[in-house]
PDB file of C-alpha atoms in Angstrom:
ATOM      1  CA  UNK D   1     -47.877 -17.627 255.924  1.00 39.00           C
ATOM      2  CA  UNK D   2     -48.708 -13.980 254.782  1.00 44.00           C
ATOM      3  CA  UNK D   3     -46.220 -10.941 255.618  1.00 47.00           C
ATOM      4  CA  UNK D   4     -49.139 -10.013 258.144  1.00 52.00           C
ATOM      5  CA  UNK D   5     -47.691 -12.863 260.024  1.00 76.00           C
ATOM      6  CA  UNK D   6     -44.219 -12.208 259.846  1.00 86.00           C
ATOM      7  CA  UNK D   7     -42.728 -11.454 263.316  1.00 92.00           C
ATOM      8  CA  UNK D   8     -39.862  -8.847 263.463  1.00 97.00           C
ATOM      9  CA  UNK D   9     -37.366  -8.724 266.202  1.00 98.00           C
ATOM     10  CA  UNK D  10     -34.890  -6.380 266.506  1.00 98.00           C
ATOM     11  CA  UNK D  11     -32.043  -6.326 269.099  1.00 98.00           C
ATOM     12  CA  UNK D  12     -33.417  -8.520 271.747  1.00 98.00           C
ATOM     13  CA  UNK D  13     -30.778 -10.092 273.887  1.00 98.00           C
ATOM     14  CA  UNK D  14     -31.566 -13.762 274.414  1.00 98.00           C
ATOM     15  CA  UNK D  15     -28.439 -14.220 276.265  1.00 98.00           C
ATOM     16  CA  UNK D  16     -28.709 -17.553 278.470  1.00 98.00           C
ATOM     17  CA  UNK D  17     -32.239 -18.073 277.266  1.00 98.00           C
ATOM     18  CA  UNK D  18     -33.931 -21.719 277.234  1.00 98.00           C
ATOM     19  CA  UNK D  19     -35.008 -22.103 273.644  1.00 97.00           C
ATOM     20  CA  UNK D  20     -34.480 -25.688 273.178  1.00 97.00           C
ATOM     21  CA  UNK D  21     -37.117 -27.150 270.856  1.00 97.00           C
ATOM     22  CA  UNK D  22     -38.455 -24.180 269.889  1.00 97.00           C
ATOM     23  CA  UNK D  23     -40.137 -24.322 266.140  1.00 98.00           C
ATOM     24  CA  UNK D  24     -39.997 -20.208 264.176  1.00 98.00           C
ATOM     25  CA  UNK D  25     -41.045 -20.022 261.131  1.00 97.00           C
ATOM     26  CA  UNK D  26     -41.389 -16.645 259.030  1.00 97.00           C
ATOM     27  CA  UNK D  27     -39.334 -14.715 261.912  1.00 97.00           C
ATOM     28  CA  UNK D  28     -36.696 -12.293 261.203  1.00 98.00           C
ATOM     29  CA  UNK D  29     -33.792 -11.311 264.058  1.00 98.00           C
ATOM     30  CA  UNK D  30     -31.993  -8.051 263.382  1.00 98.00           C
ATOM     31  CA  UNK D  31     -28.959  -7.155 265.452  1.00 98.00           C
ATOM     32  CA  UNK D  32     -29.697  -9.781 268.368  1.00 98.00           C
ATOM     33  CA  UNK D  33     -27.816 -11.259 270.629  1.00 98.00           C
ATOM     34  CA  UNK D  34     -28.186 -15.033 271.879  1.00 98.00           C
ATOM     35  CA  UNK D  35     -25.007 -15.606 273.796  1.00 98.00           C
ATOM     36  CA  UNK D  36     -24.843 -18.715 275.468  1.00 98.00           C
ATOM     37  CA  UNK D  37     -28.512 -19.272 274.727  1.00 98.00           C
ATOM     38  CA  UNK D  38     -29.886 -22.961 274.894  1.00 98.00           C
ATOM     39  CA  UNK D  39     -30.929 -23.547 271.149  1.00 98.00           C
ATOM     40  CA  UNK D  40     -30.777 -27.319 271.235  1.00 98.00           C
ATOM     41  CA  UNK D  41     -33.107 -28.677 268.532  1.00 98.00           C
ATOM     42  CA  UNK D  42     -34.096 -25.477 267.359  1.00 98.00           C
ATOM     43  CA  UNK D  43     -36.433 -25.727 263.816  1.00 98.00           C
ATOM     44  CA  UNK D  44     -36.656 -22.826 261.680  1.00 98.00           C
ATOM     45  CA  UNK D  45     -38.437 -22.452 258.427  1.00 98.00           C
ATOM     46  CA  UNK D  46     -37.710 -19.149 256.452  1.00 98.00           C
ATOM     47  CA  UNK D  47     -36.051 -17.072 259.115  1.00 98.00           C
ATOM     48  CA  UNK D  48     -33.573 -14.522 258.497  1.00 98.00           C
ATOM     49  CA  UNK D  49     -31.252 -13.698 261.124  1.00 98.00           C
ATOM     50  CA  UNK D  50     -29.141 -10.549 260.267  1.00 98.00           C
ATOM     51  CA  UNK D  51     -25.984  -9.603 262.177  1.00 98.00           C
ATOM     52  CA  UNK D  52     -26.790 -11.879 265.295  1.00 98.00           C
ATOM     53  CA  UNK D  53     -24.164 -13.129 268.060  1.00 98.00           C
ATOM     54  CA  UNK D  54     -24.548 -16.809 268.966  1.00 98.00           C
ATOM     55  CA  UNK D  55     -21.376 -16.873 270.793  1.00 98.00           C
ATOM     56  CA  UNK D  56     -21.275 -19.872 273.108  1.00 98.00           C
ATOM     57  CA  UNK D  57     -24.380 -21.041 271.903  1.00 98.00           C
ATOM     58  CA  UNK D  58     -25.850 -24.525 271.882  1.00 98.00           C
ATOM     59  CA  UNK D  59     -27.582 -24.939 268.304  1.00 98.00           C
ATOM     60  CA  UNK D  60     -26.854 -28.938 268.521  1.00 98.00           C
ATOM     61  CA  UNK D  61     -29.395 -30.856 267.093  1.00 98.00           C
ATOM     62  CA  UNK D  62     -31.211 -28.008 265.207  1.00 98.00           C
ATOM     63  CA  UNK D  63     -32.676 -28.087 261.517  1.00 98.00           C
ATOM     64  CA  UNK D  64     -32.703 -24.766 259.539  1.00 98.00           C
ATOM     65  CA  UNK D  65     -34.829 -24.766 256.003  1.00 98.00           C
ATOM     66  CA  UNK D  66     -34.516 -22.082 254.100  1.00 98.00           C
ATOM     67  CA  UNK D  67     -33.349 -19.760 256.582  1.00 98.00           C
ATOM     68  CA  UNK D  68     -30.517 -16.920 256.157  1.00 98.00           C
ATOM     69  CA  UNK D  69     -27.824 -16.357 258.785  1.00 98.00           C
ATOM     70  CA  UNK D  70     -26.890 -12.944 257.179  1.00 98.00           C
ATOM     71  CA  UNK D  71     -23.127 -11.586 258.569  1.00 98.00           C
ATOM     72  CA  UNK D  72     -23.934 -13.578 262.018  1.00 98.00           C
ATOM     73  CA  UNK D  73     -21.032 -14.345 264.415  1.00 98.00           C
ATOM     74  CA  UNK D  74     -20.405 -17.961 265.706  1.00 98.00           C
ATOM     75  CA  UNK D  75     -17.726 -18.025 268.175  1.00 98.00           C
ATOM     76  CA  UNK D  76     -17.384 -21.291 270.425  1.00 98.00           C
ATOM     77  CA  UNK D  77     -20.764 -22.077 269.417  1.00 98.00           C
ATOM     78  CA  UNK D  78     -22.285 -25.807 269.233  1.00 98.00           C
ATOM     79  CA  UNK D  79     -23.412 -26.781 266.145  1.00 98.00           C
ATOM     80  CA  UNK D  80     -23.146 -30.606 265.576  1.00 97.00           C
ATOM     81  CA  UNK D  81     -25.889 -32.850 264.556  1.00 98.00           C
ATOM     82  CA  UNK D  82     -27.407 -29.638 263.100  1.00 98.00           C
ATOM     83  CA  UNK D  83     -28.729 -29.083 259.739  1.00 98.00           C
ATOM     84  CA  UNK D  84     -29.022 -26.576 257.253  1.00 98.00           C
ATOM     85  CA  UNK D  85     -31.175 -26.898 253.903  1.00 98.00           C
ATOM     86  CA  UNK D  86     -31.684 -24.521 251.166  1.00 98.00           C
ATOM     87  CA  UNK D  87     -30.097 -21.614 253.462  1.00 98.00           C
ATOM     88  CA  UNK D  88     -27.287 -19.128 253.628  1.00 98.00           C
ATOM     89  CA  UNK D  89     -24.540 -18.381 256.042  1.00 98.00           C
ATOM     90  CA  UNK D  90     -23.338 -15.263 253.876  1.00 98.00           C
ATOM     91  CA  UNK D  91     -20.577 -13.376 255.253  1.00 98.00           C
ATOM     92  CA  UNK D  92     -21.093 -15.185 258.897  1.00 98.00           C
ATOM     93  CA  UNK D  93     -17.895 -15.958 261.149  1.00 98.00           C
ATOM     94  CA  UNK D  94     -17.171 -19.572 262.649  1.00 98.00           C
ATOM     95  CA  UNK D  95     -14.011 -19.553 265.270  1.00 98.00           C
ATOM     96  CA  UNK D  96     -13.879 -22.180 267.335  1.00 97.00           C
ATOM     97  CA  UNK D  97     -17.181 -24.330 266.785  1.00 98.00           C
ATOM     98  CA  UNK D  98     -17.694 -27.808 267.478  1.00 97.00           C
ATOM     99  CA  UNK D  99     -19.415 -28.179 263.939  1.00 97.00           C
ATOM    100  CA  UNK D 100     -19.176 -31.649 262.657  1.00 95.00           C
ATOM    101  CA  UNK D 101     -21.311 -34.104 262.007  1.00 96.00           C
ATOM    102  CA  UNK D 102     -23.583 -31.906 260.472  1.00 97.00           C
ATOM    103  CA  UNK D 103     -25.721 -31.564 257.119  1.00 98.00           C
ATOM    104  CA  UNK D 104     -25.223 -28.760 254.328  1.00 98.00           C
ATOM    105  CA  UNK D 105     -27.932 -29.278 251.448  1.00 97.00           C
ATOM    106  CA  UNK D 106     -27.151 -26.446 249.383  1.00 97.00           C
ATOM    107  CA  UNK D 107     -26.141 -24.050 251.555  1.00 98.00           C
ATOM    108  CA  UNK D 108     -24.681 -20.443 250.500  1.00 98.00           C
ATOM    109  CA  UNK D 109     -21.339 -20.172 251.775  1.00 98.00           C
ATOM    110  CA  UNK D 110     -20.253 -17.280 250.395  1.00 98.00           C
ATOM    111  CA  UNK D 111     -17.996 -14.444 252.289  1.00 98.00           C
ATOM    112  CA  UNK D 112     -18.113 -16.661 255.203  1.00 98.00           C
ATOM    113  CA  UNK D 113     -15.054 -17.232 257.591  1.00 98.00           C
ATOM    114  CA  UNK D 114     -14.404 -20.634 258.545  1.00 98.00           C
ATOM    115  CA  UNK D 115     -10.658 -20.466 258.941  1.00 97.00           C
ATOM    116  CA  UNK D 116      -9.417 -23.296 260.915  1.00 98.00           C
ATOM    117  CA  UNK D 117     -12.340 -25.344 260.984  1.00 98.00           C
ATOM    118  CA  UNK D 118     -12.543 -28.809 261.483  1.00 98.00           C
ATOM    119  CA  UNK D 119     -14.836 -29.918 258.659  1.00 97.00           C
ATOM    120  CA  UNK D 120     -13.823 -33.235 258.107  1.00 98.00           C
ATOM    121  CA  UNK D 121     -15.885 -35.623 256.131  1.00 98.00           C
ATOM    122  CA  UNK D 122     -18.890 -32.756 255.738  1.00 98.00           C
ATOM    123  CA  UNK D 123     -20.466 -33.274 252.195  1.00 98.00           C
ATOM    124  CA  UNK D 124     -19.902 -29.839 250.844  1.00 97.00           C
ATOM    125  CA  UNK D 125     -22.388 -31.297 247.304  1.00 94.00           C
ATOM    126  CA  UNK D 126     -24.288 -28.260 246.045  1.00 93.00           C
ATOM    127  CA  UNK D 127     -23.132 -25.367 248.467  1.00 97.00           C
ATOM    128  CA  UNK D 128     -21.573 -22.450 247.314  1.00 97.00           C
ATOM    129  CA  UNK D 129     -18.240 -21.207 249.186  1.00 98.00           C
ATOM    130  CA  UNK D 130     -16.999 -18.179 246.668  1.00 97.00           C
ATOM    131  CA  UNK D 131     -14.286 -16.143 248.588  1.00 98.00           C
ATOM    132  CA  UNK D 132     -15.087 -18.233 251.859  1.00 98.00           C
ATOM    133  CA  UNK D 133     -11.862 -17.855 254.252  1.00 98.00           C
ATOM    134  CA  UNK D 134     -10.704 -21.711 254.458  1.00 98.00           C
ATOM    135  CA  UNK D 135      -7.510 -21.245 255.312  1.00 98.00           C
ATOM    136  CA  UNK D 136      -5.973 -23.715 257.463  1.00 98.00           C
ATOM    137  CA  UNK D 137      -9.566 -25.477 257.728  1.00 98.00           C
ATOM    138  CA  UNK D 138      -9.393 -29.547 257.938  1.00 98.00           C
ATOM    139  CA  UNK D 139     -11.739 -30.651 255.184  1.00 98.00           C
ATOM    140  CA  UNK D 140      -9.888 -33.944 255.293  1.00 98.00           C
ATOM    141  CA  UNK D 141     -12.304 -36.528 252.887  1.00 98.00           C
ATOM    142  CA  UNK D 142     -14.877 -34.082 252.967  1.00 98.00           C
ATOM    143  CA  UNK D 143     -17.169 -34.032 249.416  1.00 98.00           C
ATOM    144  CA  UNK D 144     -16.791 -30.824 247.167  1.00 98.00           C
ATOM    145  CA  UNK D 145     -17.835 -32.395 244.326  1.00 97.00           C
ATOM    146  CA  UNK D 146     -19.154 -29.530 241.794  1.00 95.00           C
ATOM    147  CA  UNK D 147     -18.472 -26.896 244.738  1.00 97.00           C
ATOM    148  CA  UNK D 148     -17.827 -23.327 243.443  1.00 96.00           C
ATOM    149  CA  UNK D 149     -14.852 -22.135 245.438  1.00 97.00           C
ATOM    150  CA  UNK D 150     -13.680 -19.160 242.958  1.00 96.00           C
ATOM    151  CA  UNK D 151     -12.110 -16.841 245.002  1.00 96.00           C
ATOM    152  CA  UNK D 152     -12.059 -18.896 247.876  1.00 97.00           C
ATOM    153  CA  UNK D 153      -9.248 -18.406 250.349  1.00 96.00           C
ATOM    154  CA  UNK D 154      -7.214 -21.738 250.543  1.00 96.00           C
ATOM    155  CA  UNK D 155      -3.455 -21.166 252.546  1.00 96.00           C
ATOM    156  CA  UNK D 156      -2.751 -24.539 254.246  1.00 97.00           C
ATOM    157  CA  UNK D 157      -6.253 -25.672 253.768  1.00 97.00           C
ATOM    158  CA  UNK D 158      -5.970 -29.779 254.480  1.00 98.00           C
ATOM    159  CA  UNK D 159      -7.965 -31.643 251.371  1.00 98.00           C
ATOM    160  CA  UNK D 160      -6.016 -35.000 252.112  1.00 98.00           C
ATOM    161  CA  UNK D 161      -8.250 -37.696 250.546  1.00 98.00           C
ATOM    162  CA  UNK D 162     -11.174 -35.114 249.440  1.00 98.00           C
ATOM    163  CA  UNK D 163     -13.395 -35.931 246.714  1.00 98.00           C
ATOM    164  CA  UNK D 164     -12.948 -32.218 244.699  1.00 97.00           C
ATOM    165  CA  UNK D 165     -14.220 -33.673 241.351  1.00 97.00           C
ATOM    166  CA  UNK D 166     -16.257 -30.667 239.206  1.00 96.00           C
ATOM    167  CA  UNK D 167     -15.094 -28.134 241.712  1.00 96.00           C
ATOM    168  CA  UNK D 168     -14.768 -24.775 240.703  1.00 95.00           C
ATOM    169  CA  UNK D 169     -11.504 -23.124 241.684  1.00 93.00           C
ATOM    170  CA  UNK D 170      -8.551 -21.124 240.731  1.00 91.00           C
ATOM    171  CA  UNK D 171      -4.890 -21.470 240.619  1.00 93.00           C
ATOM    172  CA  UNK D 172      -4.580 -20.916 243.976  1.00 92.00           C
ATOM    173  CA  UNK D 173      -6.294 -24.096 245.497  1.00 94.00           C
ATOM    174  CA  UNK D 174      -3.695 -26.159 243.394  1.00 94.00           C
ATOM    175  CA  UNK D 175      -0.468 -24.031 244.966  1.00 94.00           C
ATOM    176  CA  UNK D 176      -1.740 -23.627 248.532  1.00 92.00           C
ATOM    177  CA  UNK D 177      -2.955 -26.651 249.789  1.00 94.00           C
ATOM    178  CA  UNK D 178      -2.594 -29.922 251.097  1.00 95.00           C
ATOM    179  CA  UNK D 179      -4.086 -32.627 248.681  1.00 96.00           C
ATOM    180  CA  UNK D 180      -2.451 -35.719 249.458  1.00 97.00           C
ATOM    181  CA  UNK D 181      -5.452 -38.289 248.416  1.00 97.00           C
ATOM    182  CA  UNK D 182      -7.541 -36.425 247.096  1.00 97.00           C
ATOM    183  CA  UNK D 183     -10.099 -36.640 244.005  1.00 97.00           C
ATOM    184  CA  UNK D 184      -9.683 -34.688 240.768  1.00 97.00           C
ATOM    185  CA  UNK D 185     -10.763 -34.827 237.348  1.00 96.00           C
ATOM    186  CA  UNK D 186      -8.615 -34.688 234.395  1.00 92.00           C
ATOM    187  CA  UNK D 187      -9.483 -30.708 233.397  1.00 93.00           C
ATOM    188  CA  UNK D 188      -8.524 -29.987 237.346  1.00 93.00           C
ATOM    189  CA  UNK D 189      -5.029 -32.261 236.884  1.00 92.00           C
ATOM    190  CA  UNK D 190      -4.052 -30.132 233.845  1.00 91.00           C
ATOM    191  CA  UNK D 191      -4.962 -26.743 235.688  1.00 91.00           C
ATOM    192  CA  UNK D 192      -3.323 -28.003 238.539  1.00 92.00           C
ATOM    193  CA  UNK D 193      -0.340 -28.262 236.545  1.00 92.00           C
ATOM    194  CA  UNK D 194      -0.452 -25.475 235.214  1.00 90.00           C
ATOM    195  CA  UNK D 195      -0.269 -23.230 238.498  1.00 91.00           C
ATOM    196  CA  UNK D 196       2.560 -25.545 239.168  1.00 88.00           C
ATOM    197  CA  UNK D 197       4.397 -24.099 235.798  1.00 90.00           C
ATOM    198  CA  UNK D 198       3.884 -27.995 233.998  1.00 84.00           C
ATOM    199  CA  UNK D 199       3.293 -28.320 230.757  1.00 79.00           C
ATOM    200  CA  UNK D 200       1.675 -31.030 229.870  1.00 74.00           C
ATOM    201  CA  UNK D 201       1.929 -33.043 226.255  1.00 76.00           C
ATOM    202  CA  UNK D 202       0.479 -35.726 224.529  1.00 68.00           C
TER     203      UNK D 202
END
């Protein structure tokens, strides 16, 4: 689809709007608002969504591919079943979502606030979460295998039984949280100890 087909929208307010099922591709949504909107099996194909409120929105069900939810804000919204593929949720807020099951194919995660979040058992394989705000998130047996989280705010962040093998992280991830379980390699053990003041020998 050319740029003569792109469709621009900017600060429309879809607030209680029945979108359910709706298929955009090549859209972009600038400074819109779609509180409490029905969004239910929503498709979207290279759609950019920049500084958007979906608070209280139902997004269950819906598949996003290659589609950018730029600084958005996510506040009680429904997102399970949902999936997200080759996108980015850079800088966008999640409090309170009902988020899991869902799918993350490599999905940018960076900037993005997800403190608190239940995330349990989400495969996290190819996403980027650099300075994401986990802290106190459940990611319980979730995947992070070869996950950058450099940067990545991790206070009381629950890994219990998390496969974190490959990650990407710094001291901090080993000192703050809770990794009862949980799958390293043996470069992460000896960095781990490390930011625990070990020193390992041989």
């Amino acid at each position: 689809m050319g740029t003569e087909d792109t469709v621009e929208i900017v600060g429309e307010d879809f607030s209680d709007a029945r979108l359910d099922g709706r298929e955009w591709t090549n859209h972009t949504y600038t400074g819109c608002t779609f509180r409490d909107a029905d969004l239910s099996g929503l498709v979207t194909d290279h759609v950019v969504f920049t500084d958007c409120d979906f608070t209280g929105a139902d997004l269950s069900r819906s598949r996003h591919t290659a589609t950018a939810f730029r600084s958005c804000t996510f506040d009680r919204t429904t997102l399970w079943h949902s999936e997200f593929r080759y996108s980015s949720l850079l800088g966008s807020t999640f409090e309170q979502c009902r988020m899991r099951p869902m799918v993350l194919d490599e999905v940018d995660l960076t900037l993005a606030s997800l403190g608190r979040a239940d995330l349990r058992g989400v495969d996290f394989t190819g996403c980027r979460l650099r300075e994401t705000n986990l802290v106190e998130a459940d990611l319980r047996t979730a995947t992070l295998r070869g996950v950058d989280l450099t940067g990545a705010r991790t206070s009381g962040v629950r890994l219990d039984g998390a496969d974190l093998r490959g990650a990407q992280a710094g001291p901090a991830l080993w000192t703050t949280a809770k990794l009862e379980g949980a799958k390293i390699d043996l470069t992460q053990a000896v960095a781990m100890a490390s930011a625990l003041g070990l020193i390992v020998e041989q």
